[in-house]
Amino acid sequence: MATRVRRTTLTLPAAPLGPDNPLPALRGGRDPHRIETRDARLPSDMARQMDSAPLRSILPTRMRDGYGRTRRPTGLDALVIENDRLRATVLPGLGGRVYSLHHKPTGRELLYRNPVWQPAAFALNGAWFSGGIEWNIGATGHTTLSCSPLHAARVPAPDWGYLPRRQGSGGGEMLRLWEWERLRDLPFQVDLWLPDGSDFLHVGVRIRNPHHHTVPVYWWSNTAVPEGERTRVLAPAEEAWHFGYERCLRRVPVPGSDGIDRTYPLRSEFPADYFYEVPDDARRWITSLDADGRGLVQTSTDTLRGRKLFLWGAGRAGRRWQQWLTEPGTGGYAEIQAGLARTQLEQVPLDAGGEFAWLEAYGPLAADAATVHGTDWDAARHEVAARLEAALPRADVDAAYAAWLPYADQEPKESLATGSGWGALEAVRAGLELPGTPFDAAALGPEQEPWLTLLRTGDLPAGRPVPGPALVGPAWRDLLESAPSGAATEYHLGLAQWHAGDRAQAVRSWERALGHGAGALPLYCLAVAEAEAGETGRAADRSLQACDEAARAAAEPGQGARDWPPVHSALVREAVPVLLAAGRTDEAARLLADLPRPDPADGRFRLLTAQVLLAQGQSAAAREIFEAGFEIAALREGEEAPADTWFAIAERLVAGGGPVTEQVRAEARSRHPLPERYEYRMRPVEGGSPG
């Protein structure tokens, strides 16, 4: 039974994704992966790739934070790839996630399969969900495409002819997924197929650089696997680079240190990354095996260099995050990952006109449990390596890669899903021809229409009352600079200049946009620019003006009454912290009070209200908000604001109007421990451990 691809519907309890945030994402936000301390033995190439081309923001994408936590049974479009040994279920509308990998002979699910679909704010642009195999491209973190549709189609697959011992029928069908990644403006594809009789899902990946300049590239394939007390993660390494959320990168021995074997995810307390130092001549693989020595193994050709374990740990915060991402009472997970670089903190340069391509394979592995879980690390990993070689020889993976490459340019024969129109727009602008991954004009939609007009006429139309999505690449900036001045043109030109690091020019463009009557969004942009420059008072003034302008627009009849309320709400969420930083608590309180019908389930406003009350000296009232309870659906990875606010309230209550001394802080933490529902800190915290 060669690979066949079919459609189906996967029904899960799911929270609606909701709309994107209408404000431009000028700030990248607090990066939980920022390094503050580096091991002095950091290799020079690693250091160089860590420091190259950091993101200044997530422009041109928007934050995706409109989801909640009320789940209802929902049908999700799915594609099934199947042979007589394996069945893979893929979600093309959600980043091409491999949701399930079922091994038929043993009846085992090889992946952690989340029983719900619950977005959480872990992607670079917010919404992300846990489970399965995900394809991460762009920059450090989960891709902005985590909850976005990809193009998908049937494509002919290679047959077994590349292996002399496996002669037979044709290769059947591949499932091709492809999209245009907007942070780095790169097209990529993921080809999935199951050779006849194979226990391994084959995945061919290609990233192309169609530009005339070098582009930094990030890629990690992340696989969620069930965790357990006796689950062990193994890789061919004796050392690893440990990154914890205390933002320190250091070299550590594998399998463990300080008497703790870190290859067992539940033996660590705090969430952490372990990037394995795989020797250059070693076969690339990583596996997660249970108490019986059975589980999933991932291997690849050598281009996919890195291997990593991510674990949540057994501490209170890690357990709380696991519950947040799925249903309480269900099993947790760890992640085994593979990437282009040693660590996820690096970007690898891709030359103009070049490409990265490799083959991955995912399948079951059974090894001797006593050896796998023994104290001899060399014996354990050599046992796994031998079992993998018997199940899928390294030479077969290289041969499969060579056989796949000619098929990478095969044109799709039947479309199965449609992604965004951004790749089609770039193809029109640059006259791109990308064999195998057509970005057809049929994919162009309303979001691309104003930019098509700019291409054809040299003028960017104003469009809707609220400006639409941005384009910030150098070619689009050139077009905007040549276009007639107008509200939309100057606003978007400012975004492109900001993205390029030309902040003074961005400010001038947004000021010109105000002169054309653009209103709230340029005011918001100017407020961000002034806050970044340390001009707190001016940023507070601009923030107030932006909120008042949006409130007036939302009160007008017509289309503005539909488009502006979400903008007004988003502006208030951004303005309140700015006003508190400027000491203007009464104005912050006024903005919250004047906001019409904020969603009572949106805990962001409840937290902001508590912070305002605290700043006004009403600590008891602020405490009541916490006691009544709230949830922040869009809580960011590593977020500490709920805990910080709780302890600040406790300190004021203990101090009773007096100074907040170290003794007061210690007493506050002792008398008012943080309730579990607000515990999301992913690192050891001074003055009290979150674990």
XYZ file of C-alpha atoms in Angstrom:
691
model
C 0.000 0.000 0.000
C 1.843 3.090 -1.242
C 1.063 6.473 0.256
C -2.417 7.800 -0.330
C -3.656 11.210 0.734
C -7.291 11.814 1.660
C -9.387 14.517 3.301
C -11.169 14.164 6.616
C -12.523 16.270 9.476
C -11.050 16.181 12.966
C -13.527 17.223 15.666
C -12.043 18.613 18.875
C -13.153 20.886 21.714
C -11.692 24.132 20.383
C -11.545 27.800 21.354
C -12.258 30.223 18.480
C -9.074 31.837 17.178
C -10.663 35.287 17.021
C -9.372 38.336 15.136
C -5.800 39.558 14.983
C -4.790 42.558 17.051
C -5.427 45.641 14.862
C -2.392 47.537 16.193
C 0.942 47.254 14.375
C 3.414 45.041 16.229
C 6.157 47.639 16.676
C 7.697 45.921 19.668
C 8.824 42.358 19.815
C 7.691 42.063 23.410
C 9.661 40.643 26.315
C 11.713 37.809 24.861
C 11.853 34.817 27.247
C 14.725 33.403 25.156
C 17.028 36.390 25.658
C 20.510 35.460 26.882
C 22.035 37.567 29.644
C 24.910 35.224 30.570
C 26.909 33.085 28.134
C 29.321 30.248 28.744
C 32.856 31.479 28.044
C 33.448 28.335 25.953
C 30.841 29.338 23.371
C 32.072 28.296 19.890
C 32.820 31.257 17.624
C 30.357 30.204 14.907
C 27.586 29.835 17.481
C 28.288 33.281 18.941
C 28.348 34.827 15.473
C 25.032 33.228 14.472
C 23.402 34.282 17.741
C 24.294 37.921 17.159
C 23.289 38.112 13.486
C 20.112 39.844 12.278
C 18.003 39.902 15.456
C 14.344 40.783 14.951
C 13.488 44.347 15.918
C 9.782 43.505 15.814
C 7.460 40.932 14.274
C 6.422 43.299 11.486
C 4.872 42.809 8.994
C 2.782 40.233 10.902
C 0.261 41.181 13.557
C -0.223 39.865 17.059
C -2.806 37.115 17.201
C -4.420 37.521 20.625
C -8.177 37.533 20.022
C -8.856 34.000 21.269
C -10.398 32.929 24.565
C -10.690 29.767 26.617
C -14.297 28.717 25.991
C -14.091 25.522 23.950
C -16.834 23.964 21.861
C -16.807 20.912 19.558
C -15.352 22.161 16.276
C -14.597 20.453 12.984
C -11.023 21.039 11.767
C -10.042 20.290 8.175
C -7.482 17.488 8.135
C -5.504 15.489 5.594
C -4.569 11.863 6.175
C -1.427 10.236 4.721
C -1.494 6.467 5.048
C 0.234 3.243 4.073
C -0.158 -0.248 5.526
C 2.058 0.605 8.533
C 1.459 4.239 9.500
C -1.294 6.831 9.438
C -0.397 10.523 9.750
C -3.061 13.195 10.283
C -2.118 16.728 9.225
C -3.885 20.059 9.889
C -3.196 22.264 6.827
C -5.159 25.189 8.260
C -3.018 25.248 11.405
C 0.544 25.542 10.200
C 0.591 22.075 8.631
C 0.855 20.487 12.091
C 1.129 16.677 12.110
C -1.522 16.093 14.746
C -1.215 12.313 14.967
C 1.180 9.550 13.889
C -0.439 6.147 14.443
C 1.564 2.918 14.120
C -0.871 0.264 12.901
C 0.973 -2.992 13.790
C 1.281 -2.028 17.479
C -1.761 0.251 17.736
C 0.456 2.933 19.311
C 0.158 6.699 18.971
C 3.738 7.882 18.565
C 3.116 11.587 19.306
C 1.588 13.543 22.139
C -1.881 14.156 20.755
C -3.611 17.067 22.482
C -7.270 16.203 23.227
C -8.279 19.883 22.821
C -7.373 22.769 20.552
C -6.508 25.631 22.873
C -4.454 28.592 21.596
C -1.863 30.047 23.961
C 0.559 32.938 23.537
C 3.742 31.010 22.718
C 4.247 31.888 19.043
C 6.220 34.931 17.973
C 2.879 36.544 17.121
C 0.840 35.020 19.923
C -1.481 32.111 19.156
C 0.074 28.642 19.233
C -1.066 25.227 20.421
C 0.696 22.185 21.817
C 1.033 18.667 20.456
C 2.160 16.812 17.326
C 4.968 17.817 14.951
C 5.288 21.493 14.035
C 7.442 23.235 11.440
C 9.098 26.385 12.801
C 10.607 28.928 10.421
C 11.332 32.637 10.856
C 13.153 33.510 14.086
C 13.752 32.177 17.582
C 10.459 30.848 18.865
C 7.346 29.237 17.472
C 6.558 30.414 13.951
C 4.028 33.151 13.176
C 2.355 30.503 10.973
C 1.451 28.282 13.954
C -2.266 28.953 13.542
C -2.288 29.982 9.874
C -3.306 28.060 6.745
C -0.660 26.650 4.418
C -1.065 25.725 0.774
C -1.433 21.960 0.387
C -1.584 19.651 -2.623
C -1.045 16.103 -3.863
C 2.292 15.470 -5.577
C 3.819 12.254 -6.988
C 6.115 10.547 -4.465
C 9.423 8.741 -5.056
C 9.171 4.950 -5.260
C 11.437 2.401 -3.591
C 13.635 2.171 -6.683
C 16.457 3.969 -4.883
C 16.940 0.859 -2.677
C 18.126 -2.255 -4.578
C 16.444 -4.591 -2.092
C 13.061 -2.837 -2.328
C 11.932 -3.076 -5.932
C 8.243 -2.638 -6.570
C 5.407 -0.371 -7.441
C 5.437 3.390 -7.801
C 5.769 5.655 -4.825
C 2.159 6.799 -4.618
C 1.440 10.328 -3.429
C 3.146 12.950 -1.328
C 1.405 15.662 0.615
C 3.098 18.976 -0.116
C 2.715 21.938 2.243
C 4.147 25.341 1.338
C 3.929 29.028 2.220
C 5.689 32.378 2.126
C 7.245 33.167 5.513
C 6.869 36.918 6.027
C 9.445 37.697 8.752
C 12.336 36.756 6.441
C 10.417 36.791 3.110
C 11.281 33.190 2.253
C 9.302 30.431 0.526
C 9.481 26.955 2.038
C 7.944 23.544 1.464
C 7.379 20.384 3.491
C 6.787 17.124 1.554
C 5.390 14.174 3.509
C 5.122 10.609 2.240
C 5.103 6.991 3.422
C 6.958 4.526 1.200
C 5.278 1.174 0.653
C 5.803 -1.020 3.720
C 7.776 1.627 5.616
C 7.395 2.271 9.343
C 8.794 5.785 8.889
C 7.105 8.997 7.804
C 9.477 10.657 5.343
C 9.598 14.463 5.315
C 11.492 16.450 2.694
C 12.019 20.114 3.584
C 13.300 22.902 1.345
C 13.859 26.605 2.046
C 14.781 28.836 -0.900
C 16.233 32.321 -1.017
C 14.952 34.028 -4.194
C 16.537 37.363 -3.281
C 19.774 39.027 -4.352
C 21.092 39.198 -0.810
C 21.911 36.767 2.006
C 19.043 36.011 4.389
C 19.306 34.636 7.961
C 17.371 31.377 8.278
C 15.838 29.686 11.313
C 14.287 26.215 11.268
C 13.314 23.757 13.994
C 11.036 20.724 13.670
C 9.388 20.293 17.091
C 7.849 16.969 18.110
C 5.680 16.649 21.217
C 6.012 13.251 22.895
C 4.244 11.885 25.984
C 6.180 12.360 29.206
C 6.237 9.858 32.036
C 8.157 9.031 35.186
C 10.258 6.511 33.249
C 10.396 8.311 29.889
C 13.931 9.020 28.736
C 15.173 11.214 25.884
C 18.370 10.081 24.202
C 20.625 11.661 21.548
C 24.185 10.935 20.344
C 25.894 13.457 22.614
C 27.989 13.700 25.754
C 27.444 17.428 26.280
C 24.595 19.896 25.829
C 23.970 23.618 25.978
C 21.504 24.305 28.768
C 19.185 27.298 28.506
C 16.875 28.075 31.410
C 14.468 30.954 31.749
C 16.959 32.674 34.040
C 18.464 33.542 30.615
C 21.802 31.782 31.015
C 23.396 29.576 28.338
C 25.992 27.128 29.645
C 27.627 23.863 28.637
C 26.608 20.869 30.773
C 27.404 17.149 30.710
C 24.899 14.601 29.397
C 23.053 12.753 30.838
C 23.118 14.966 33.910
C 24.852 16.864 36.667
C 24.491 17.468 40.399
C 23.363 13.868 40.779
C 20.272 14.384 38.575
C 19.798 12.669 35.216
C 18.292 15.432 33.061
C 17.436 13.044 30.205
C 14.322 12.148 32.211
C 12.076 15.218 31.759
C 10.278 14.861 35.083
C 13.497 14.848 37.106
C 14.023 18.575 36.497
C 12.168 21.210 38.475
C 11.987 24.137 36.067
C 11.271 24.355 32.316
C 14.506 24.185 30.330
C 16.108 23.588 26.930
C 18.972 21.152 26.348
C 20.686 21.619 22.965
C 22.779 18.521 22.374
C 26.338 18.849 21.074
C 26.170 16.166 18.375
C 29.642 15.340 16.938
C 30.104 16.357 13.309
C 30.550 12.786 12.068
C 27.703 11.287 14.106
C 24.340 10.298 12.690
C 21.662 12.848 13.570
C 18.864 11.385 15.702
C 16.848 11.904 18.874
C 14.380 9.608 20.570
C 11.942 9.471 23.490
C 11.483 5.990 24.970
C 9.159 4.838 27.735
C 9.744 2.425 30.617
C 9.556 -0.519 28.193
C 12.098 1.022 25.813
C 9.484 1.910 23.195
C 8.649 5.249 21.634
C 9.363 7.562 18.701
C 12.662 8.268 16.979
C 13.490 11.142 14.629
C 16.483 11.109 12.300
C 17.610 13.135 9.292
C 20.299 13.879 6.768
C 23.203 15.866 8.177
C 22.028 19.342 7.099
C 19.561 19.302 9.995
C 22.362 19.569 12.520
C 20.848 20.386 15.911
C 18.943 18.237 18.411
C 17.161 19.466 21.509
C 15.065 18.405 24.477
C 12.532 20.839 25.910
C 11.034 19.861 29.243
C 8.459 21.492 31.468
C 9.837 19.939 34.637
C 8.003 18.718 37.710
C 7.725 22.086 39.491
C 4.470 23.865 40.154
C 4.780 26.367 37.289
C 5.602 23.678 34.711
C 2.616 21.619 35.791
C 0.397 24.710 35.668
C 1.470 25.487 32.103
C 0.771 21.895 31.049
C -2.772 22.209 32.433
C -3.182 25.564 30.688
C -2.311 24.093 27.286
C -4.629 21.092 27.472
C -7.269 19.544 29.738
C -6.417 19.177 33.432
C -5.957 15.531 34.297
C -4.554 14.523 30.912
C -0.963 13.467 30.384
C 1.797 15.987 29.873
C 4.448 16.163 27.192
C 8.053 17.025 26.411
C 9.481 18.057 23.037
C 12.263 16.472 21.012
C 13.434 18.836 18.313
C 15.741 19.120 15.316
C 17.141 22.280 13.735
C 19.572 23.827 11.275
C 21.886 25.163 13.984
C 23.212 23.873 17.304
C 20.718 26.013 19.238
C 17.466 27.844 18.650
C 19.205 31.088 19.495
C 21.032 31.138 16.142
C 20.250 32.110 12.551
C 22.087 30.400 9.669
C 22.962 32.552 6.606
C 21.485 31.451 3.262
C 23.207 32.938 0.231
C 21.348 34.757 -2.536
C 19.713 32.263 -4.871
C 20.598 29.364 -2.591
C 18.569 26.776 -0.754
C 18.654 24.514 2.282
C 17.156 21.065 1.777
C 17.139 17.898 3.880
C 15.160 14.770 4.670
C 13.696 13.799 8.047
C 12.159 10.480 9.121
C 9.806 9.774 12.040
C 8.864 6.304 13.229
C 8.623 3.774 16.070
C 11.643 2.450 17.917
C 11.943 -0.468 20.344
C 15.155 -0.978 22.319
C 16.279 -3.041 25.276
C 14.689 -1.329 28.274
C 17.348 -2.393 30.764
C 20.099 -0.880 28.625
C 18.121 2.263 27.760
C 17.433 2.975 31.430
C 20.787 1.773 32.744
C 23.453 3.937 34.310
C 25.870 3.482 31.397
C 25.082 6.401 29.063
C 27.390 5.155 26.327
C 25.694 1.769 26.324
C 22.231 3.345 26.258
C 22.855 5.565 23.267
C 24.788 2.869 21.395
C 21.828 0.537 21.925
C 19.494 3.123 20.397
C 21.875 3.815 17.511
C 22.095 0.100 16.707
C 18.308 -0.373 16.818
C 17.795 2.664 14.599
C 20.356 1.429 12.090
C 18.548 -1.914 11.926
C 15.153 -0.267 11.486
C 16.221 2.515 9.089
C 19.866 2.482 7.949
C 21.615 5.807 7.632
C 22.403 4.995 4.002
C 18.695 4.541 3.301
C 17.934 8.032 4.607
C 20.620 9.514 2.354
C 19.274 7.510 -0.602
C 15.710 8.624 0.103
C 16.880 12.240 0.163
C 18.610 11.862 -3.200
C 15.488 10.235 -4.638
C 13.230 12.988 -3.283
C 15.197 15.969 -4.578
C 14.061 15.616 -8.238
C 10.478 15.423 -6.997
C 10.798 18.653 -5.010
C 10.174 20.616 -8.218
C 7.187 18.486 -9.306
C 4.167 20.698 -9.825
C 1.176 19.900 -7.586
C -1.493 17.860 -9.358
C -4.446 18.658 -7.068
C -4.901 21.482 -4.580
C -6.098 20.358 -1.149
C -5.914 23.619 0.827
C -5.149 27.289 0.208
C -2.781 29.408 2.264
C -2.283 33.168 2.208
C -1.957 35.484 -0.770
C 1.336 37.040 0.355
C 3.492 34.683 -1.684
C 1.396 35.390 -4.763
C 1.871 39.113 -4.213
C 5.652 38.694 -3.992
C 5.596 36.545 -7.126
C 3.773 39.331 -8.982
C 6.118 42.023 -7.679
C 9.392 40.209 -8.388
C 8.340 37.967 -11.283
C 9.309 34.891 -9.255
C 9.195 31.383 -10.627
C 9.466 28.766 -7.899
C 9.025 25.269 -9.364
C 7.040 22.971 -7.111
C 5.538 25.731 -4.972
C 3.248 27.832 -7.141
C 1.993 31.038 -5.584
C -0.967 31.519 -7.886
C -2.739 34.824 -8.400
C -5.970 33.064 -7.408
C -4.755 33.214 -3.778
C -4.705 37.035 -3.789
C -7.408 38.499 -1.554
C -8.641 41.713 0.068
C -5.517 42.036 2.256
C -3.287 42.147 -0.821
C -5.556 44.350 -2.974
C -4.253 47.775 -1.818
C -0.678 46.601 -2.416
C -1.544 45.353 -5.889
C -2.903 48.815 -6.569
C 0.372 50.333 -5.369
C 2.276 48.036 -7.741
C 0.064 48.859 -10.720
C -0.569 52.566 -10.193
C 2.165 53.775 -7.824
C -0.463 54.964 -5.319
C -1.587 53.200 -2.125
C -5.340 53.622 -1.613
C -6.697 54.543 1.793
C -8.967 51.470 1.896
C -11.022 50.838 5.020
C -11.229 53.263 7.948
C -8.700 51.116 9.848
C -5.451 50.497 7.919
C -4.934 46.889 6.900
C -1.878 44.599 7.126
C 1.544 46.041 6.404
C 4.406 45.263 4.064
C 7.806 46.453 5.249
C 10.460 44.922 2.965
C 12.962 47.150 1.149
C 11.174 46.865 -2.214
C 7.851 47.912 -0.691
C 9.498 50.748 1.200
C 10.895 52.036 -2.115
C 7.421 51.962 -3.651
C 5.920 53.797 -0.679
C 8.618 56.467 -0.790
C 7.797 57.091 -4.450
C 4.010 57.172 -3.932
C 1.998 60.401 -3.516
C 1.815 61.447 0.116
C -1.378 60.460 1.899
C -2.648 59.083 5.182
C -2.252 55.404 4.294
C 1.039 55.892 2.458
C 2.731 57.823 5.277
C 1.427 55.450 7.949
C 2.719 52.347 6.138
C 5.966 54.080 5.144
C 6.569 54.793 8.826
C 6.109 51.090 9.610
C 8.633 50.120 6.925
C 11.129 52.690 8.215
C 10.656 51.555 11.800
C 11.191 47.946 10.752
C 14.443 48.940 9.027
C 15.680 50.687 12.189
C 15.264 54.201 10.738
C 13.243 55.493 13.656
C 13.703 59.223 13.081
C 12.315 58.911 9.554
C 9.453 56.736 10.865
C 8.456 59.453 13.330
C 8.437 62.064 10.561
C 6.266 59.835 8.364
C 3.740 59.267 11.144
C 3.621 62.989 11.860
C 2.861 63.572 8.158
C 0.151 60.906 8.382
C -1.436 62.929 11.203
C -1.385 65.960 8.933
C -3.460 63.942 6.457
C -6.012 63.150 9.174
C -4.890 59.534 9.779
C -5.775 59.645 13.484
C -5.418 56.965 16.145
C -2.903 54.497 14.717
C -0.154 57.024 13.847
C -0.696 58.513 17.325
C -0.155 55.062 18.801
C 2.998 54.589 16.731
C 4.359 57.918 17.917
C 3.561 56.958 21.522
C 5.585 53.760 21.113
C 8.484 55.702 19.561
C 8.490 58.194 22.435
C 8.281 55.448 25.062
C 11.224 53.656 23.422
C 13.158 56.943 23.516
C 12.470 57.333 27.248
C 10.061 60.253 26.786
C 7.487 58.880 29.226
C 5.395 62.033 29.569
C 5.047 62.580 25.815
C 4.264 58.885 25.301
C 1.463 59.185 27.857
C 0.060 62.255 26.067
C 0.084 60.483 22.692
C -1.482 57.356 24.192
C -4.365 59.372 25.622
C -4.870 61.171 22.309
C -4.904 57.854 20.426
C -7.513 56.374 22.766
C -9.727 59.448 22.601
C -9.441 59.567 18.795
C -10.417 55.895 18.502
C -13.326 56.386 20.906
C -14.655 59.245 18.750
C -14.293 57.173 15.575
C -16.065 54.209 17.184
C -18.986 56.443 18.177
C -19.640 57.562 14.597
C -22.280 55.684 12.595
C -21.373 53.549 9.598
C -18.402 51.288 9.022
C -16.303 53.039 11.661
C -18.723 51.865 14.334
C -17.799 48.290 13.355
C -14.080 48.717 12.732
C -12.958 51.053 15.513
C -14.184 49.427 18.790
C -11.541 46.651 18.633
C -8.896 49.311 17.946
C -10.105 51.377 20.897
C -9.972 48.349 23.191
C -6.441 47.420 22.049
C -5.259 51.022 22.486
C -6.551 51.155 26.056
C -4.717 47.936 26.910
C -1.505 49.520 25.618
C -2.092 52.968 27.122
C -2.770 52.028 30.741
C 0.786 50.758 31.491
C 2.227 53.858 29.796
C 0.099 56.141 31.960
C 1.002 54.215 35.118
C 4.695 54.556 34.249
C 4.138 58.318 33.984
C 2.367 58.428 37.358
C -0.967 59.433 35.775
C -3.128 56.894 37.566
C -6.398 58.830 37.448
C -6.220 59.126 33.662
C -5.494 55.401 33.426
C -8.543 54.721 35.586
C -10.639 56.979 33.366
C -9.669 55.054 30.231
C -10.721 51.762 31.804
C -13.965 53.225 33.139
C -14.895 54.758 29.772
C -14.244 51.575 27.792
C -17.655 50.391 26.572
C -18.497 46.803 27.505
C -15.061 45.198 27.863
C -15.288 41.451 27.583
C -15.786 40.232 31.176
C -13.855 37.066 30.294
C -10.810 39.076 29.169
C -8.570 38.935 32.214
C -6.187 41.489 30.741
C -8.547 44.277 31.801
C -8.989 42.749 35.260
C -5.221 42.718 35.790
C -4.907 46.290 34.521
C -7.681 47.399 36.880
C -5.875 45.775 39.809
C -2.648 47.552 38.844
C -4.435 50.908 38.639
C -6.091 50.388 42.041
C -2.718 49.482 43.528
C -1.181 52.655 42.087
C -4.056 54.655 43.610
C -3.338 53.211 47.034
C -6.383 50.930 47.053
C -4.538 47.707 47.823
C -7.499 45.909 49.383
C -9.658 46.597 46.327
C -6.870 45.370 44.080
C -6.611 42.191 46.169
C -10.355 41.583 45.731
C -9.904 41.338 41.957
C -7.412 38.520 42.428
C -9.635 36.804 44.955
C -12.615 36.979 42.588
C -10.433 35.284 39.984
C -9.541 36.003 36.373
C -7.801 34.323 33.457
C -5.664 35.945 30.775
C -6.146 33.778 27.698
C -3.295 35.533 25.858
C -0.792 35.131 28.694
C 2.719 35.178 27.193
C 5.273 32.435 27.712
C 7.269 33.223 30.840
C 4.866 36.006 31.864
C 5.406 37.207 35.427
C 3.024 40.211 35.613
C 0.250 38.402 37.563
C 2.764 37.189 40.168
C 4.536 40.551 40.380
C 1.238 42.381 40.871
C 0.047 39.920 43.502
C 3.216 40.330 45.572
C 3.201 44.130 45.146
C -0.344 44.166 46.589
C 0.720 41.852 49.425
C 3.673 44.103 50.287
C 1.436 47.180 50.493
C -1.030 45.318 52.708
C 1.723 44.160 55.051
C 3.437 47.568 55.090
C 0.161 49.261 56.083
C 1.211 52.649 54.739
C 4.818 52.334 55.874
C 7.896 51.740 53.717
C 8.281 48.465 51.817
C 11.478 47.041 53.272
C 13.171 43.699 52.646
C 11.609 42.450 55.862
C 8.181 43.525 54.604
C 8.771 41.728 51.305
C 9.764 38.525 53.052
C 6.755 38.696 55.368
C 4.428 39.389 52.426
C 5.633 36.274 50.594
C 5.239 34.208 53.737
C 1.767 35.463 54.667
C 0.411 35.781 51.121
C 1.743 32.928 48.957
C 0.887 33.172 45.278
C -2.276 31.179 44.435
C -1.609 28.359 42.006
C -3.963 29.798 39.404
C -1.586 32.766 38.927
C 1.669 30.754 38.942
C 3.254 30.884 35.483
C 6.856 31.823 36.315
C 9.265 29.615 34.397
C 12.473 30.379 36.310
C 13.780 30.584 39.856
C 12.597 33.888 41.282
C 14.472 35.988 43.813
C 12.649 35.986 47.111
C 10.690 32.830 46.421
C 10.865 29.820 44.168
C 8.018 29.246 41.703
C 8.684 25.515 41.795
